[in-house]
mmCIF file with all atom_site columns, N, CA and C in Angstrom:
data_model
loop_
_atom_site.group_PDB
_atom_site.id
_atom_site.type_symbol
_atom_site.label_atom_id
_atom_site.label_alt_id
_atom_site.label_comp_id
_atom_site.label_asym_id
_atom_site.label_entity_id
_atom_site.label_seq_id
_atom_site.pdbx_PDB_ins_code
_atom_site.Cartn_x
_atom_site.Cartn_y
_atom_site.Cartn_z
_atom_site.occupancy
_atom_site.B_iso_or_equiv
_atom_site.pdbx_formal_charge
_atom_site.auth_seq_id
_atom_site.auth_comp_id
_atom_site.auth_asym_id
_atom_site.auth_atom_id
_atom_site.pdbx_PDB_model_num
ATOM 1   N N  . GLN A 1 1  ? -0.036 12.791 15.190  1.00 75.00 ? 1  GLN A N  1
ATOM 2   C CA . GLN A 1 1  ? -1.408 12.334 14.648  1.00 75.00 ? 1  GLN A CA 1
ATOM 3   C C  . GLN A 1 1  ? -0.335 11.401 12.887  1.00 75.00 ? 1  GLN A C  1
ATOM 4   N N  . TRP A 1 2  ? -0.435 10.426 12.964  1.00 78.00 ? 2  TRP A N  1
ATOM 5   C CA . TRP A 1 2  ? -0.062 9.740  11.699  1.00 78.00 ? 2  TRP A CA 1
ATOM 6   C C  . TRP A 1 2  ? -1.333 8.984  10.579  1.00 78.00 ? 2  TRP A C  1
ATOM 7   N N  . LEU A 1 3  ? -0.340 9.050  9.238   1.00 82.00 ? 3  LEU A N  1
ATOM 8   C CA . LEU A 1 3  ? -1.075 8.145  8.228   1.00 82.00 ? 3  LEU A CA 1
ATOM 9   C C  . LEU A 1 3  ? -0.128 7.335  7.614   1.00 82.00 ? 3  LEU A C  1
ATOM 10  N N  . HIS A 1 4  ? -0.126 5.946  7.737   1.00 84.00 ? 4  HIS A N  1
ATOM 11  C CA . HIS A 1 4  ? 0.601  5.298  7.039   1.00 84.00 ? 4  HIS A CA 1
ATOM 12  C C  . HIS A 1 4  ? -0.106 3.945  6.815   1.00 84.00 ? 4  HIS A C  1
ATOM 13  N N  . ALA A 1 5  ? 0.211  3.437  5.549   1.00 87.00 ? 5  ALA A N  1
ATOM 14  C CA . ALA A 1 5  ? -0.091 1.829  5.057   1.00 87.00 ? 5  ALA A CA 1
ATOM 15  C C  . ALA A 1 5  ? 0.807  0.990  4.778   1.00 87.00 ? 5  ALA A C  1
ATOM 16  N N  . VAL A 1 6  ? 0.782  0.317  5.459   1.00 90.00 ? 6  VAL A N  1
ATOM 17  C CA . VAL A 1 6  ? 1.794  -0.852 5.408   1.00 90.00 ? 6  VAL A CA 1
ATOM 18  C C  . VAL A 1 6  ? 1.808  -2.112 4.065   1.00 90.00 ? 6  VAL A C  1
ATOM 19  N N  . ALA A 1 7  ? 0.388  -2.149 3.934   1.00 95.00 ? 7  ALA A N  1
ATOM 20  C CA . ALA A 1 7  ? 0.168  -2.768 2.558   1.00 95.00 ? 7  ALA A CA 1
ATOM 21  C C  . ALA A 1 7  ? -0.862 -1.827 1.941   1.00 95.00 ? 7  ALA A C  1
ATOM 22  N N  . LEU A 1 8  ? -0.845 -1.766 0.689   1.00 96.00 ? 8  LEU A N  1
ATOM 23  C CA . LEU A 1 8  ? -2.201 -1.062 -0.023  1.00 96.00 ? 8  LEU A CA 1
ATOM 24  C C  . LEU A 1 8  ? -1.760 -2.004 -1.219  1.00 96.00 ? 8  LEU A C  1
ATOM 25  N N  . GLY A 1 9  ? -3.389 -2.164 -1.823  1.00 98.00 ? 9  GLY A N  1
ATOM 26  C CA . GLY A 1 9  ? -3.534 -2.680 -2.936  1.00 98.00 ? 9  GLY A CA 1
ATOM 27  C C  . GLY A 1 9  ? -4.503 -2.424 -3.888  1.00 98.00 ? 9  GLY A C  1
ATOM 28  N N  . PHE A 1 10 ? -4.845 -2.502 -5.186  1.00 98.00 ? 10 PHE A N  1
ATOM 29  C CA . PHE A 1 10 ? -5.801 -1.919 -6.016  1.00 98.00 ? 10 PHE A CA 1
ATOM 30  C C  . PHE A 1 10 ? -6.073 -2.760 -6.708  1.00 98.00 ? 10 PHE A C  1
ATOM 31  N N  . GLU A 1 11 ? -6.875 -2.296 -7.812  1.00 98.00 ? 11 GLU A N  1
ATOM 32  C CA . GLU A 1 11 ? -6.452 -2.205 -9.348  1.00 98.00 ? 11 GLU A CA 1
ATOM 33  C C  . GLU A 1 11 ? -6.781 -1.408 -10.376 1.00 98.00 ? 11 GLU A C  1
ATOM 34  N N  . HIS A 1 12 ? -5.732 -1.657 -11.276 1.00 98.00 ? 12 HIS A N  1
ATOM 35  C CA . HIS A 1 12 ? -5.423 -0.180 -11.659 1.00 98.00 ? 12 HIS A CA 1
ATOM 36  C C  . HIS A 1 12 ? -6.077 -0.160 -12.893 1.00 98.00 ? 12 HIS A C  1
ATOM 37  N N  . PRO A 1 13 ? -6.408 1.548  -12.894 1.00 97.00 ? 13 PRO A N  1
ATOM 38  C CA . PRO A 1 13 ? -7.273 1.676  -13.579 1.00 97.00 ? 13 PRO A CA 1
ATOM 39  C C  . PRO A 1 13 ? -7.348 1.388  -14.616 1.00 97.00 ? 13 PRO A C  1
ATOM 40  N N  . GLY A 1 14 ? -6.450 1.156  -15.674 1.00 98.00 ? 14 GLY A N  1
ATOM 41  C CA . GLY A 1 14 ? -5.618 1.284  -17.001 1.00 98.00 ? 14 GLY A CA 1
ATOM 42  C C  . GLY A 1 14 ? -5.745 -0.199 -17.477 1.00 98.00 ? 14 GLY A C  1
ATOM 43  N N  . SER A 1 15 ? -5.239 -1.332 -17.030 1.00 98.00 ? 15 SER A N  1
ATOM 44  C CA . SER A 1 15 ? -4.993 -2.298 -17.281 1.00 98.00 ? 15 SER A CA 1
ATOM 45  C C  . SER A 1 15 ? -5.728 -3.674 -16.423 1.00 98.00 ? 15 SER A C  1
ATOM 46  N N  . GLY A 1 16 ? -6.425 -2.751 -15.361 1.00 98.00 ? 16 GLY A N  1
ATOM 47  C CA . GLY A 1 16 ? -7.286 -3.690 -14.703 1.00 98.00 ? 16 GLY A CA 1
ATOM 48  C C  . GLY A 1 16 ? -6.721 -4.958 -13.653 1.00 98.00 ? 16 GLY A C  1
ATOM 49  N N  . GLU A 1 17 ? -5.448 -4.838 -13.790 1.00 98.00 ? 17 GLU A N  1
ATOM 50  C CA . GLU A 1 17 ? -4.462 -5.597 -13.121 1.00 98.00 ? 17 GLU A CA 1
ATOM 51  C C  . GLU A 1 17 ? -4.661 -5.358 -12.131 1.00 98.00 ? 17 GLU A C  1
ATOM 52  N N  . TRP A 1 18 ? -4.873 -5.904 -10.939 1.00 99.00 ? 18 TRP A N  1
ATOM 53  C CA . TRP A 1 18 ? -4.461 -5.947 -9.464  1.00 99.00 ? 18 TRP A CA 1
ATOM 54  C C  . TRP A 1 18 ? -2.572 -5.708 -8.993  1.00 99.00 ? 18 TRP A C  1
ATOM 55  N N  . VAL A 1 19 ? -2.493 -4.521 -8.121  1.00 98.00 ? 19 VAL A N  1
ATOM 56  C CA . VAL A 1 19 ? -1.613 -4.029 -7.884  1.00 98.00 ? 19 VAL A CA 1
ATOM 57  C C  . VAL A 1 19 ? -1.053 -4.037 -6.464  1.00 98.00 ? 19 VAL A C  1
ATOM 58  N N  . GLU A 1 20 ? -0.130 -4.633 -6.006  1.00 98.00 ? 20 GLU A N  1
ATOM 59  C CA . GLU A 1 20 ? -0.004 -4.403 -3.767  1.00 98.00 ? 20 GLU A CA 1
ATOM 60  C C  . GLU A 1 20 ? 1.591  -3.398 -3.975  1.00 98.00 ? 20 GLU A C  1
ATOM 61  N N  . PHE A 1 21 ? 1.337  -2.724 -3.082  1.00 97.00 ? 21 PHE A N  1
ATOM 62  C CA . PHE A 1 21 ? 2.710  -2.149 -2.523  1.00 97.00 ? 21 PHE A CA 1
ATOM 63  C C  . PHE A 1 21 ? 2.604  -2.584 -1.024  1.00 97.00 ? 21 PHE A C  1
ATOM 64  N N  . SER A 1 22 ? 4.053  -2.446 -0.780  1.00 96.00 ? 22 SER A N  1
ATOM 65  C CA . SER A 1 22 ? 4.233  -2.697 0.950   1.00 96.00 ? 22 SER A CA 1
ATOM 66  C C  . SER A 1 22 ? 5.169  -2.154 1.209   1.00 96.00 ? 22 SER A C  1
ATOM 67  N N  . SER A 1 23 ? 5.509  -1.204 2.849   1.00 93.00 ? 23 SER A N  1
ATOM 68  C CA . SER A 1 23 ? 6.396  -0.608 3.086   1.00 93.00 ? 23 SER A CA 1
ATOM 69  C C  . SER A 1 23 ? 6.478  -0.906 4.572   1.00 93.00 ? 23 SER A C  1
ATOM 70  N N  . SER A 1 24 ? 7.789  -0.622 4.984   1.00 92.00 ? 24 SER A N  1
ATOM 71  C CA . SER A 1 24 ? 7.794  -0.714 6.171   1.00 92.00 ? 24 SER A CA 1
ATOM 72  C C  . SER A 1 24 ? 7.399  0.385  7.043   1.00 92.00 ? 24 SER A C  1
ATOM 73  N N  . TYR A 1 25 ? 7.089  0.541  8.572   1.00 91.00 ? 25 TYR A N  1
ATOM 74  C CA . TYR A 1 25 ? 7.054  2.141  9.354   1.00 91.00 ? 25 TYR A CA 1
ATOM 75  C C  . TYR A 1 25 ? 8.286  2.841  9.419   1.00 91.00 ? 25 TYR A C  1
ATOM 76  N N  . PRO A 1 26 ? 8.219  4.379  9.434   1.00 91.00 ? 26 PRO A N  1
ATOM 77  C CA . PRO A 1 26 ? 9.422  4.910  9.266   1.00 91.00 ? 26 PRO A CA 1
ATOM 78  C C  . PRO A 1 26 ? 9.445  5.077  10.555  1.00 91.00 ? 26 PRO A C  1
ATOM 79  N N  . ASP A 1 27 ? 11.034 5.341  10.700  1.00 94.00 ? 27 ASP A N  1
ATOM 80  C CA . ASP A 1 27 ? 11.763 4.917  11.547  1.00 94.00 ? 27 ASP A CA 1
ATOM 81  C C  . ASP A 1 27 ? 11.050 5.826  13.141  1.00 94.00 ? 27 ASP A C  1
ATOM 82  N N  . ASP A 1 28 ? 10.495 6.917  12.939  1.00 92.00 ? 28 ASP A N  1
ATOM 83  C CA . ASP A 1 28 ? 9.839  7.696  14.319  1.00 92.00 ? 28 ASP A CA 1
ATOM 84  C C  . ASP A 1 28 ? 8.348  6.954  14.747  1.00 92.00 ? 28 ASP A C  1
ATOM 85  N N  . LEU A 1 29 ? 7.638  6.556  13.299  1.00 92.00 ? 29 LEU A N  1
ATOM 86  C CA . LEU A 1 29 ? 6.407  5.699  13.908  1.00 92.00 ? 29 LEU A CA 1
ATOM 87  C C  . LEU A 1 29 ? 6.699  4.240  14.522  1.00 92.00 ? 29 LEU A C  1
ATOM 88  N N  . GLN A 1 30 ? 7.803  3.630  14.139  1.00 93.00 ? 30 GLN A N  1
ATOM 89  C CA . GLN A 1 30 ? 7.970  2.362  14.730  1.00 93.00 ? 30 GLN A CA 1
ATOM 90  C C  . GLN A 1 30 ? 8.557  2.656  16.306  1.00 93.00 ? 30 GLN A C  1
ATOM 91  N N  . HIS A 1 31 ? 9.227  3.725  16.612  1.00 95.00 ? 31 HIS A N  1
ATOM 92  C CA . HIS A 1 31 ? 9.858  3.804  17.755  1.00 95.00 ? 31 HIS A CA 1
ATOM 93  C C  . HIS A 1 31 ? 8.592  4.288  18.658  1.00 95.00 ? 31 HIS A C  1
ATOM 94  N N  . ALA A 1 32 ? 7.430  5.262  18.043  1.00 92.00 ? 32 ALA A N  1
ATOM 95  C CA . ALA A 1 32 ? 6.011  5.105  19.080  1.00 92.00 ? 32 ALA A CA 1
ATOM 96  C C  . ALA A 1 32 ? 5.713  4.310  19.071  1.00 92.00 ? 32 ALA A C  1
ATOM 97  N N  . LEU A 1 33 ? 5.610  3.831  18.422  1.00 91.00 ? 33 LEU A N  1
ATOM 98  C CA . LEU A 1 33 ? 4.396  2.514  18.463  1.00 91.00 ? 33 LEU A CA 1
ATOM 99  C C  . LEU A 1 33 ? 4.901  1.246  19.362  1.00 91.00 ? 33 LEU A C  1
ATOM 100 N N  . ASP A 1 34 ? 6.455  1.182  19.001  1.00 95.00 ? 34 ASP A N  1
ATOM 101 C CA . ASP A 1 34 ? 7.320  0.348  20.223  1.00 95.00 ? 34 ASP A CA 1
ATOM 102 C C  . ASP A 1 34 ? 7.130  0.668  21.313  1.00 95.00 ? 34 ASP A C  1
ATOM 103 N N  . VAL A 1 35 ? 6.970  2.267  21.642  1.00 95.00 ? 35 VAL A N  1
ATOM 104 C CA . VAL A 1 35 ? 6.835  2.645  23.231  1.00 95.00 ? 35 VAL A CA 1
ATOM 105 C C  . VAL A 1 35 ? 5.472  2.434  23.810  1.00 95.00 ? 35 VAL A C  1
ATOM 106 N N  . ILE A 1 36 ? 4.449  2.458  22.768  1.00 93.00 ? 36 ILE A N  1
ATOM 107 C CA . ILE A 1 36 ? 2.978  2.537  23.230  1.00 93.00 ? 36 ILE A CA 1
ATOM 108 C C  . ILE A 1 36 ? 2.723  1.176  23.462  1.00 93.00 ? 36 ILE A C  1
ATOM 109 N N  . ARG A 1 37 ? 3.448  0.298  22.973  1.00 94.00 ? 37 ARG A N  1
ATOM 110 C CA . ARG A 1 37 ? 2.904  -1.604 23.418  1.00 94.00 ? 37 ARG A CA 1
ATOM 111 C C  . ARG A 1 37 ? 3.896  -1.837 24.230  1.00 94.00 ? 37 ARG A C  1
ATOM 112 N N  . GLU A 1 38 ? 5.391  -1.480 24.380  1.00 94.00 ? 38 GLU A N  1
ATOM 113 C CA . GLU A 1 38 ? 5.325  -1.351 25.890  1.00 94.00 ? 38 GLU A CA 1
ATOM 114 C C  . GLU A 1 38 ? 4.770  -1.092 26.910  1.00 94.00 ? 38 GLU A C  1
ATOM 115 N N  . ALA A 1 39 ? 3.977  -0.416 26.839  1.00 91.00 ? 39 ALA A N  1
ATOM 116 C CA . ALA A 1 39 ? 3.363  0.330  28.251  1.00 91.00 ? 39 ALA A CA 1
ATOM 117 C C  . ALA A 1 39 ? 2.332  -0.733 28.234  1.00 91.00 ? 39 ALA A C  1
ATOM 118 N N  . ASP A 1 40 ? 2.021  -1.405 27.181  1.00 71.00 ? 40 ASP A N  1
ATOM 119 C CA . ASP A 1 40 ? 0.525  -2.586 27.876  1.00 71.00 ? 40 ASP A CA 1
ATOM 120 C C  . ASP A 1 40 ? 0.829  -3.013 28.802  1.00 71.00 ? 40 ASP A C  1
#
């Protein structure tokens, strides 16, 4: 079981400014997703 957000955005509680973060999938999760997608 994995929990991973590729993108996350929210209003900064101190400044009220909208902030966004992004990240690639970790290698092990990317591999698992590739295997599942190839099986379809």
